[in-house]
Amino acid sequence: MVTELDKVDVVTVGVGWTGGIIAAEAAKAGLNVMGLERGHERGTEDYQNVHDEYKYAIRYELMQNMSKETITFRNTRDQRALPMREMGSFLLGDNLGGAGTHWNGQTWRFLPYDFEIRSMTEEKYGEEKLKDDEGYRIQNWGITYDELEPYFDKFEKTAGISGEPNPLGGDRSDDYPTPPMIKTRSLKMFEEAANSMGYSPIMMPSANLSEAYENPDGQSIQACQYCAFCERFGCEYGAKSSPEVTVIPAARETGNFEVRPHSNVVEVMKDEDDDSKVTGVRFIDTQTGEEFFQPADVVVLTSYLFNNYKLLRVSEIGEQYDPETEEGTLGRNYCYQIFGGAVGFFDEQFNTFMGAGALGMAFDDFNGDNYDHSDLDFLHGGNMAITQTGARPIATNTTREGTPSWGAEFKKESIENYTRTLRVQAQCATLPHKNNYLDLDEEYTDAYDIPLVQLTYNFTDQDRSVQKYTIDRAAEVMEEMGANEIKKDTVVEDYDIVPYQSTHNTGGTVMGDDPEKSVVNNYLQHWDRDNLFVVGAGNFAHNGGYNPTATVGALAYRCAEGVIEYAEDNRRLE
């Protein structure tokens, strides 16, 4: 039996950064908002004993329970997809705040080139550079950087981002709300090397704040203590901008927002009388097993991209992408990231055990189209950076080439190098290929007997070329920094879902201005259902050379504006 609840104006599925932003903006506009969160409540008070690497960074205390919900994976269509049974390549957040709780806080804006990548590339290099005939499916986003800039600015002010202008980034309407973080010895070395090579290093924009800050909603964020427990951890100081200390309390203070935890949404309900509308969502209480129907005038999918995709697919909203015919849009353009870097060994010791999630310096001379690609066999590039996020002792075991993976020599090398190695790397863009996509698995199901999402993904020649290029550039920077010995990354062949790389998954519910190539418009409104919005990194038409959160936050503010306008006028947005 399904229990029907009182109707609300807006329901969000997931309460992390996107769900929190939608809730705060809609609630401030006077709309009644329900946030359905499948995890439990949590906040700063829950992280007072968080300095436990084994519990949080190794055993993944804050992450999704993979025995209940996971994905299956294969590199190619001729392989059998198997379940991802424990966290690996990426870390799926859970509970209130989602991945916004355990993120590092590196808060970059995607470049103007990213949003108009197809038209800008074709204009400068010609259509053949896009490699359509090799299966790449590069497309514009249906929105420009200039159109999205005000929403970037709003997200940065909500989060209090600490940073300085990027001479190679897009134009800004205002400075960052707080100054950059401190510059450590290793960052100064990187800066000096980069400047001497003619590059343009800047301090990384950080959601670990350099000073205490009150945002425009009146929420206080504290100053970072540089304790080094950011990535995979919640912040006990309330100094890392996360949904729990910004948009969620702002939404609650309106009196128009309620969070219902332990609520796992399993279906978006379509309007049987109007095929352009949805009526709400069906969810299961994860504690009691009871089923509920939450009716709403507007439904906003604000969970992680795999779940947003899954809900559309199981609800039969939109047409599934077929890699054979390339018909359908749901599931297409899945992208990830690839990294190119080098480790330097030094005699000098550095206090690498201290730091913060976004304590770093970087330059964009090899990102986007900031350098000439005429004679290169790839497009785009990556943000080249050094970070001091805090070298955790269990996971940090840097050794020289040829060192055994266990035993006395391994231990000696690991201890010796713990504070004597630095790493420079680029996180590189990946571009969509027709063979990389999301689907539903026909064999494996979740705890509620719903098919798992099936990921078919492999790196491409484009990815390997940009990785090789940035490995060489990183090694040159490391040499300029004075390393005694340099250990360069190896160019990868196939994507491996087992080792951690980044939680920067994108695509599957892409945005655009053409319903034949996208799932949502540039307000993140579904092309087929006027009162359904889908927002997150799944909207990215490709993945850029940055962390995605700032761009996700900007899209969420854009989406919130659309939700409010739709609630007022009850019409499709243009």
XYZ file of C-alpha atoms in Angstrom:
574
model
C 0.000 0.000 0.000
C 1.311 3.435 -0.956
C 0.503 6.309 1.409
C -0.126 9.641 -0.282
C 1.302 12.682 1.512
C 0.198 16.305 1.413
C 1.099 18.044 -1.835
C 4.022 20.491 -1.906
C 5.083 23.126 -4.394
C 8.534 21.599 -4.994
C 10.126 18.277 -4.116
C 13.871 17.683 -4.470
C 15.312 14.189 -4.747
C 18.519 14.423 -2.741
C 19.699 17.171 -0.395
C 23.311 17.997 -1.212
C 24.655 21.072 -2.982
C 22.103 21.046 -5.807
C 19.135 20.056 -3.666
C 20.140 22.565 -0.997
C 20.479 25.413 -3.496
C 17.120 24.660 -5.103
C 15.494 24.390 -1.662
C 16.997 27.624 -0.346
C 16.088 29.706 -3.390
C 12.585 28.252 -3.786
C 11.840 28.508 -0.070
C 13.041 32.123 0.058
C 10.662 32.798 -2.843
C 7.779 31.528 -0.713
C 7.416 28.052 -2.184
C 6.774 25.055 0.033
C 9.683 22.633 -0.497
C 10.173 19.010 0.568
C 13.674 17.544 0.396
C 13.767 13.756 0.190
C 17.117 12.392 1.373
C 17.766 8.650 1.400
C 20.492 9.007 4.039
C 20.308 10.370 7.553
C 20.644 13.821 9.092
C 24.135 15.048 9.957
C 26.017 18.270 10.590
C 29.163 19.814 12.054
C 28.463 18.278 15.448
C 28.799 14.810 13.908
C 32.434 15.423 12.904
C 34.024 16.194 16.268
C 36.051 12.952 16.179
C 36.644 12.897 12.452
C 40.463 12.655 12.477
C 40.398 8.936 11.821
C 41.966 8.023 8.485
C 41.077 4.359 8.679
C 37.385 4.932 9.465
C 36.704 7.724 6.978
C 39.345 7.546 4.233
C 39.904 3.781 4.072
C 36.574 2.343 5.233
C 34.486 5.171 3.703
C 32.240 6.019 6.641
C 30.529 8.891 4.797
C 29.943 7.035 1.553
C 27.136 5.083 -0.059
C 26.479 1.506 1.105
C 27.523 -0.486 -1.950
C 25.673 -3.600 -0.804
C 22.386 -1.723 -1.315
C 23.080 0.484 -4.318
C 25.957 0.411 -6.790
C 26.607 0.301 -10.537
C 27.902 -2.318 -12.934
C 30.849 -1.622 -15.196
C 32.489 -2.754 -18.410
C 34.989 -1.141 -20.763
C 33.268 -2.218 -23.978
C 29.915 -3.566 -25.116
C 31.301 -7.023 -25.852
C 32.239 -7.512 -22.184
C 29.993 -8.636 -19.330
C 29.330 -5.800 -16.875
C 30.068 -6.650 -13.233
C 29.070 -4.836 -10.035
C 31.347 -2.327 -8.373
C 31.247 -4.032 -4.968
C 33.359 -1.524 -3.040
C 34.382 2.099 -3.524
C 37.151 2.570 -6.036
C 37.588 5.006 -8.925
C 35.076 7.463 -7.436
C 33.385 7.927 -4.061
C 29.600 8.248 -3.954
C 28.439 10.356 -1.035
C 25.466 9.564 1.166
C 23.312 11.240 3.813
C 22.468 14.937 4.198
C 24.970 17.048 2.262
C 25.922 14.241 -0.119
C 29.338 14.498 -1.746
C 29.361 18.164 -0.698
C 30.276 16.963 2.776
C 33.411 15.003 1.901
C 34.719 17.121 -0.994
C 38.125 18.837 -0.995
C 36.708 22.272 -1.784
C 38.582 23.031 -5.023
C 36.182 25.466 -6.674
C 37.044 26.258 -10.290
C 34.812 27.838 -12.930
C 34.787 25.973 -16.236
C 36.292 28.024 -19.066
C 34.314 29.959 -21.714
C 35.739 27.460 -24.221
C 34.038 24.581 -22.394
C 30.527 25.871 -22.976
C 31.022 26.558 -26.688
C 33.657 23.933 -27.407
C 32.258 22.721 -30.715
C 31.689 26.086 -32.345
C 34.951 27.596 -31.043
C 36.993 24.572 -32.143
C 35.409 24.487 -35.584
C 35.900 28.213 -36.089
C 39.606 28.105 -35.157
C 40.761 24.720 -36.452
C 38.076 23.469 -38.821
C 35.462 20.744 -38.463
C 37.959 17.909 -38.989
C 39.596 18.730 -35.634
C 36.398 17.573 -33.890
C 36.997 14.014 -35.169
C 33.334 13.209 -35.708
C 34.380 10.369 -38.001
C 36.296 8.746 -35.115
C 33.205 8.614 -32.895
C 33.713 11.741 -30.801
C 30.466 13.590 -30.121
C 31.534 17.054 -29.039
C 28.719 19.569 -28.597
C 28.007 22.992 -27.151
C 26.162 23.193 -23.841
C 23.316 25.458 -24.953
C 24.552 28.192 -22.619
C 27.594 30.474 -22.663
C 30.022 31.347 -19.908
C 28.787 34.941 -19.922
C 25.211 33.767 -19.406
C 26.296 31.540 -16.517
C 28.697 34.047 -14.905
C 26.156 35.642 -12.527
C 25.329 32.195 -11.158
C 29.027 31.402 -10.645
C 29.300 34.649 -8.709
C 26.297 33.792 -6.570
C 27.637 30.332 -5.720
C 31.046 31.731 -4.768
C 29.439 34.291 -2.460
C 27.187 31.701 -0.877
C 30.204 29.469 -0.219
C 32.593 32.314 0.677
C 35.243 31.050 -1.760
C 38.820 32.139 -1.046
C 40.802 32.950 -4.175
C 42.311 35.405 -6.630
C 41.511 36.263 -10.267
C 42.599 33.820 -12.959
C 44.217 35.680 -15.896
C 43.449 32.720 -18.175
C 39.862 32.200 -17.003
C 36.620 33.868 -17.980
C 35.779 37.454 -17.087
C 34.455 38.037 -13.577
C 31.811 40.471 -12.357
C 33.374 40.613 -8.883
C 36.334 39.411 -6.833
C 36.219 36.299 -4.695
C 34.535 37.101 -1.364
C 37.578 36.097 0.738
C 41.344 36.280 0.035
C 43.470 33.260 -0.951
C 44.740 30.718 1.552
C 48.303 30.819 2.911
C 51.208 30.040 0.597
C 53.355 27.191 1.926
C 56.975 26.372 1.032
C 56.022 23.806 -1.634
C 53.506 26.175 -3.217
C 56.109 28.945 -3.384
C 58.503 26.566 -5.131
C 55.823 25.722 -7.706
C 55.014 29.399 -8.177
C 58.648 30.336 -8.730
C 59.148 27.486 -11.204
C 55.948 28.262 -13.130
C 56.758 31.974 -13.332
C 60.281 31.257 -14.554
C 58.802 29.092 -17.325
C 56.428 31.836 -18.441
C 53.233 30.379 -16.998
C 50.534 32.127 -14.934
C 50.220 30.465 -11.499
C 47.498 31.490 -9.064
C 46.300 30.280 -5.683
C 43.596 27.653 -6.056
C 40.033 28.896 -5.394
C 39.098 27.227 -2.129
C 35.988 26.387 -0.155
C 38.260 25.916 2.869
C 38.043 29.543 3.898
C 41.056 31.740 4.595
C 39.050 33.763 7.108
C 35.697 33.702 8.866
C 32.856 34.825 6.615
C 29.135 35.548 6.726
C 27.401 34.868 3.423
C 24.482 36.851 1.899
C 21.992 34.451 3.534
C 23.452 35.239 6.962
C 25.159 31.861 7.381
C 28.550 31.846 9.119
C 31.509 29.834 7.820
C 34.624 29.600 9.958
C 38.306 30.000 9.056
C 40.252 26.901 7.996
C 42.627 25.394 10.600
C 44.788 23.563 8.001
C 44.269 20.270 9.826
C 44.414 18.267 6.537
C 41.171 16.343 7.132
C 39.039 17.589 4.216
C 38.810 15.025 1.422
C 36.636 12.081 2.590
C 35.918 13.873 5.882
C 33.349 16.313 7.231
C 34.725 19.512 8.809
C 34.388 19.727 12.586
C 35.140 23.464 12.510
C 32.451 24.368 9.996
C 35.285 25.912 7.949
C 34.729 23.967 4.739
C 31.770 25.288 2.799
C 29.278 22.470 2.512
C 25.502 22.311 2.146
C 25.042 21.679 5.884
C 26.543 25.056 6.853
C 25.216 27.175 3.971
C 22.150 26.474 1.848
C 20.376 23.873 4.015
C 20.153 26.087 7.129
C 19.219 29.037 4.901
C 16.328 27.016 3.488
C 15.192 25.865 6.926
C 15.173 29.355 8.363
C 12.433 30.361 5.914
C 9.985 27.950 7.517
C 9.112 26.704 4.026
C 11.509 23.742 3.839
C 11.407 20.283 5.340
C 13.955 17.493 5.001
C 12.651 13.956 5.169
C 15.629 11.600 5.733
C 15.669 7.821 5.116
C 13.584 8.392 1.979
C 14.800 6.521 -1.102
C 13.001 7.724 -4.234
C 12.408 4.875 -6.693
C 10.162 6.446 -9.343
C 9.057 9.745 -10.823
C 5.304 9.532 -11.355
C 4.012 10.649 -14.745
C 0.718 12.473 -15.157
C -1.686 10.007 -16.773
C -3.852 12.835 -18.094
C -1.119 15.131 -19.384
C 1.963 13.641 -21.052
C 3.880 16.897 -20.572
C 3.776 16.710 -16.753
C 4.797 14.625 -13.753
C 2.790 14.485 -10.541
C 5.406 13.714 -7.894
C 7.658 10.864 -6.734
C 7.280 7.471 -5.102
C 9.719 6.666 -2.318
C 10.461 3.984 0.245
C 11.219 4.694 3.908
C 14.543 2.882 4.349
C 13.898 2.276 8.051
C 10.351 0.886 7.911
C 10.009 -0.274 4.295
C 6.797 1.737 3.877
C 6.017 3.237 0.466
C 4.877 6.834 0.028
C 3.769 9.087 -2.791
C 4.891 12.705 -2.498
C 2.785 14.830 -4.887
C 4.352 18.093 -6.044
C 3.778 20.819 -8.603
C 7.482 20.681 -9.525
C 9.901 17.757 -9.238
C 13.655 18.420 -9.220
C 16.144 15.540 -9.466
C 19.166 16.711 -7.461
C 20.974 13.489 -6.588
C 24.273 12.234 -8.015
C 24.329 11.771 -11.784
C 23.961 7.971 -11.725
C 20.789 8.213 -9.645
C 19.349 11.101 -11.663
C 19.838 9.031 -14.798
C 18.409 5.906 -13.141
C 15.223 7.638 -12.004
C 14.516 8.944 -15.493
C 15.195 5.568 -17.037
C 13.127 3.405 -14.668
C 10.333 5.996 -14.875
C 10.462 5.745 -18.692
C 10.938 9.483 -19.155
C 12.998 10.257 -22.251
C 14.523 7.917 -24.824
C 17.481 5.732 -23.899
C 20.614 6.326 -25.976
C 21.495 3.502 -28.387
C 25.211 3.412 -29.336
C 24.441 1.448 -32.499
C 21.999 3.914 -34.030
C 22.909 6.907 -31.826
C 19.220 7.578 -31.360
C 18.000 8.702 -27.945
C 19.657 11.126 -25.539
C 19.295 9.603 -22.070
C 22.627 8.108 -21.000
C 24.834 9.638 -23.728
C 28.021 11.699 -23.310
C 29.255 10.012 -20.136
C 32.723 11.405 -19.347
C 35.286 11.166 -16.575
C 38.808 12.622 -16.201
C 42.358 11.460 -16.789
C 45.413 12.697 -14.909
C 48.912 13.452 -16.151
C 51.591 14.169 -13.579
C 54.991 13.537 -12.042
C 56.424 13.004 -8.553
C 59.643 14.713 -7.477
C 62.026 13.385 -4.826
C 63.841 15.993 -2.697
C 66.431 16.111 0.103
C 64.453 18.876 1.796
C 61.554 17.902 4.046
C 58.110 19.491 3.718
C 55.271 19.510 6.244
C 53.027 17.662 3.804
C 51.069 16.089 6.668
C 49.428 19.485 7.189
C 47.223 21.265 4.682
C 43.675 21.682 3.438
C 41.576 20.203 0.670
C 42.030 23.151 -1.678
C 45.391 24.456 -0.490
C 47.245 24.663 -3.774
C 48.579 26.632 -6.705
C 47.795 26.030 -10.347
C 48.015 27.443 -13.844
C 45.787 27.114 -16.911
C 48.336 27.571 -19.683
C 47.548 24.008 -20.855
C 43.822 24.042 -20.132
C 40.973 24.470 -22.599
C 42.198 26.220 -25.727
C 44.641 28.491 -23.886
C 47.418 27.055 -26.081
C 47.597 26.248 -29.765
C 46.325 22.785 -30.749
C 47.053 23.096 -34.474
C 49.876 20.552 -34.439
C 48.502 18.406 -31.601
C 46.394 15.269 -32.037
C 44.007 16.145 -29.223
C 41.748 18.935 -27.968
C 41.494 20.650 -24.603
C 43.927 19.897 -21.766
C 43.981 20.318 -18.013
C 44.598 22.532 -15.012
C 48.209 21.982 -13.823
C 48.498 22.110 -10.050
C 50.355 21.303 -6.896
C 48.272 20.772 -3.760
C 48.995 20.316 -0.091
C 45.862 18.496 1.019
C 47.538 16.529 3.811
C 49.482 13.328 3.174
C 47.632 10.653 5.151
C 50.085 8.091 6.611
C 48.139 4.914 5.790
C 47.524 5.788 2.145
C 50.741 7.717 1.415
C 53.553 5.342 0.476
C 55.601 6.990 -2.262
C 58.548 4.874 -3.433
C 61.113 4.971 -6.237
C 60.957 2.830 -9.338
C 61.915 -0.770 -8.637
C 61.050 -0.733 -4.933
C 59.251 -3.915 -3.751
C 55.600 -3.398 -2.807
C 56.178 -4.864 0.688
C 58.969 -5.638 3.136
C 61.862 -3.790 4.754
C 62.936 -1.842 1.672
C 59.361 -0.710 1.010
C 58.966 0.487 4.604
C 62.294 2.337 4.550
C 61.435 4.070 1.257
C 57.913 4.923 2.391
C 59.097 6.515 5.641
C 62.019 8.299 3.976
C 59.846 9.815 1.240
C 56.780 10.684 3.317
C 57.863 14.328 3.729
C 60.387 14.471 0.864
C 58.189 14.084 -2.213
C 55.922 16.505 -4.049
C 53.550 15.916 -6.951
C 52.545 18.155 -9.846
C 49.675 16.997 -12.031
C 47.041 18.096 -14.508
C 43.466 16.930 -14.202
C 42.505 16.675 -17.823
C 39.272 17.051 -19.719
C 37.680 14.053 -21.377
C 35.483 14.407 -24.435
C 32.366 12.355 -25.244
C 32.611 9.301 -27.456
C 29.687 7.393 -28.908
C 30.758 4.193 -27.107
C 30.803 5.718 -23.608
C 27.334 5.813 -22.056
C 24.941 4.786 -19.248
C 22.243 2.131 -19.449
C 20.349 -0.202 -17.111
C 21.824 -3.587 -16.301
C 19.704 -6.594 -17.290
C 21.172 -8.914 -14.650
C 21.894 -7.048 -11.403
C 19.449 -5.144 -9.182
C 19.612 -2.976 -6.070
C 18.150 -3.641 -2.612
C 14.673 -2.747 -3.947
C 14.933 -5.074 -6.963
C 15.411 -2.168 -9.370
C 18.031 -2.648 -12.102
C 21.463 -1.175 -11.428
C 22.934 1.482 -13.662
C 25.357 -0.042 -16.159
C 28.413 2.033 -17.089
C 30.185 1.330 -20.385
C 33.342 3.423 -20.457
C 36.916 3.413 -21.657
C 39.601 5.982 -22.244
C 40.118 7.062 -25.866
C 43.085 8.002 -28.021
C 42.200 11.623 -27.236
C 42.514 10.909 -23.511
C 45.823 9.102 -23.816
C 47.297 11.863 -25.978
C 46.360 14.644 -23.576
C 47.636 12.557 -20.660
C 51.027 11.997 -22.300
C 51.326 15.687 -23.135
C 50.553 16.834 -19.595
C 52.810 14.202 -18.011
C 55.715 15.721 -19.908
C 54.741 19.283 -18.970
C 54.380 18.307 -15.272
C 57.817 16.681 -15.291
C 59.309 19.877 -16.742
C 57.800 21.910 -13.901
C 59.086 19.418 -11.351
C 62.571 19.634 -12.827
C 62.435 23.430 -12.590
C 61.424 23.048 -8.931
C 64.748 21.289 -8.298
C 63.785 17.663 -7.732
C 66.711 15.238 -7.436
C 64.743 12.513 -9.160
C 61.476 12.562 -11.108
C 58.992 9.714 -11.467
C 56.624 10.292 -14.375
C 53.148 8.778 -14.608
C 52.625 5.959 -17.088
C 50.155 6.550 -19.915
C 47.124 4.343 -19.298
C 45.558 1.999 -21.810
C 42.149 1.078 -20.369
C 40.083 2.773 -17.697
C 40.204 0.795 -14.431
C 37.331 1.294 -11.983
C 39.270 -0.140 -9.002
C 41.879 2.516 -7.992
C 40.629 5.912 -6.855
C 41.029 8.684 -9.448
C 38.384 11.364 -8.856
C 34.711 11.770 -8.064
C 34.272 13.871 -11.195
C 31.746 11.857 -13.187
C 29.745 13.751 -15.788
C 27.111 13.299 -18.496
C 24.108 11.055 -19.028
C 21.493 13.809 -18.644
C 23.156 16.477 -20.779
C 21.888 19.994 -21.334
C 21.615 21.759 -24.662
C 19.453 23.720 -27.074
C 18.496 20.723 -29.232
C 16.142 18.003 -27.887
C 17.731 15.568 -30.346
C 21.076 15.867 -28.536
C 20.172 16.719 -24.952
C 17.875 15.723 -22.087
C 17.229 19.166 -20.581
C 17.293 22.789 -21.744
C 19.572 25.443 -20.284
C 17.280 25.935 -17.293
C 17.729 22.181 -16.691
C 14.053 21.670 -17.517
C 13.294 18.299 -19.094
C 12.386 18.527 -22.758
C 9.480 16.076 -22.370
C 8.041 17.057 -18.962
C 7.603 20.746 -18.262
C 7.507 20.512 -14.449
C 10.515 18.165 -14.171
C 14.029 19.542 -13.701
C 17.278 17.561 -13.559
C 20.437 19.251 -12.272
C 23.988 18.115 -11.567
C 27.215 17.150 -13.305
C 25.130 14.817 -15.453
C 24.190 17.958 -17.413
C 27.782 18.463 -18.616
C 28.129 17.792 -22.355
C 31.784 16.892 -21.696
C 34.116 17.027 -18.716
C 36.502 19.939 -18.357
C 39.968 20.235 -16.866
C 38.711 21.229 -13.421
C 36.805 19.998 -10.399
C 33.102 20.253 -11.314
C 31.481 21.660 -8.151
C 31.471 25.374 -8.962
C 29.934 24.690 -12.359
C 27.375 22.373 -10.745
C 26.571 25.105 -8.217
C 26.131 27.696 -10.956
C 23.802 25.383 -12.876
C 21.813 24.775 -9.683
C 21.254 28.511 -9.227
C 20.234 28.756 -12.883
C 17.855 25.837 -12.343
C 16.418 27.409 -9.173
C 15.577 30.518 -11.157
C 13.781 28.333 -13.694
C 11.892 26.417 -11.009
C 10.652 29.641 -9.419
C 9.658 31.115 -12.767
C 7.845 27.932 -13.772
C 6.011 27.814 -10.420
C 4.801 31.371 -11.034
C 3.849 31.088 -14.718
C 3.330 27.322 -15.194
C 4.908 27.353 -18.653
C 7.920 26.026 -20.528
C 10.986 28.230 -20.145
C 12.752 29.789 -23.115
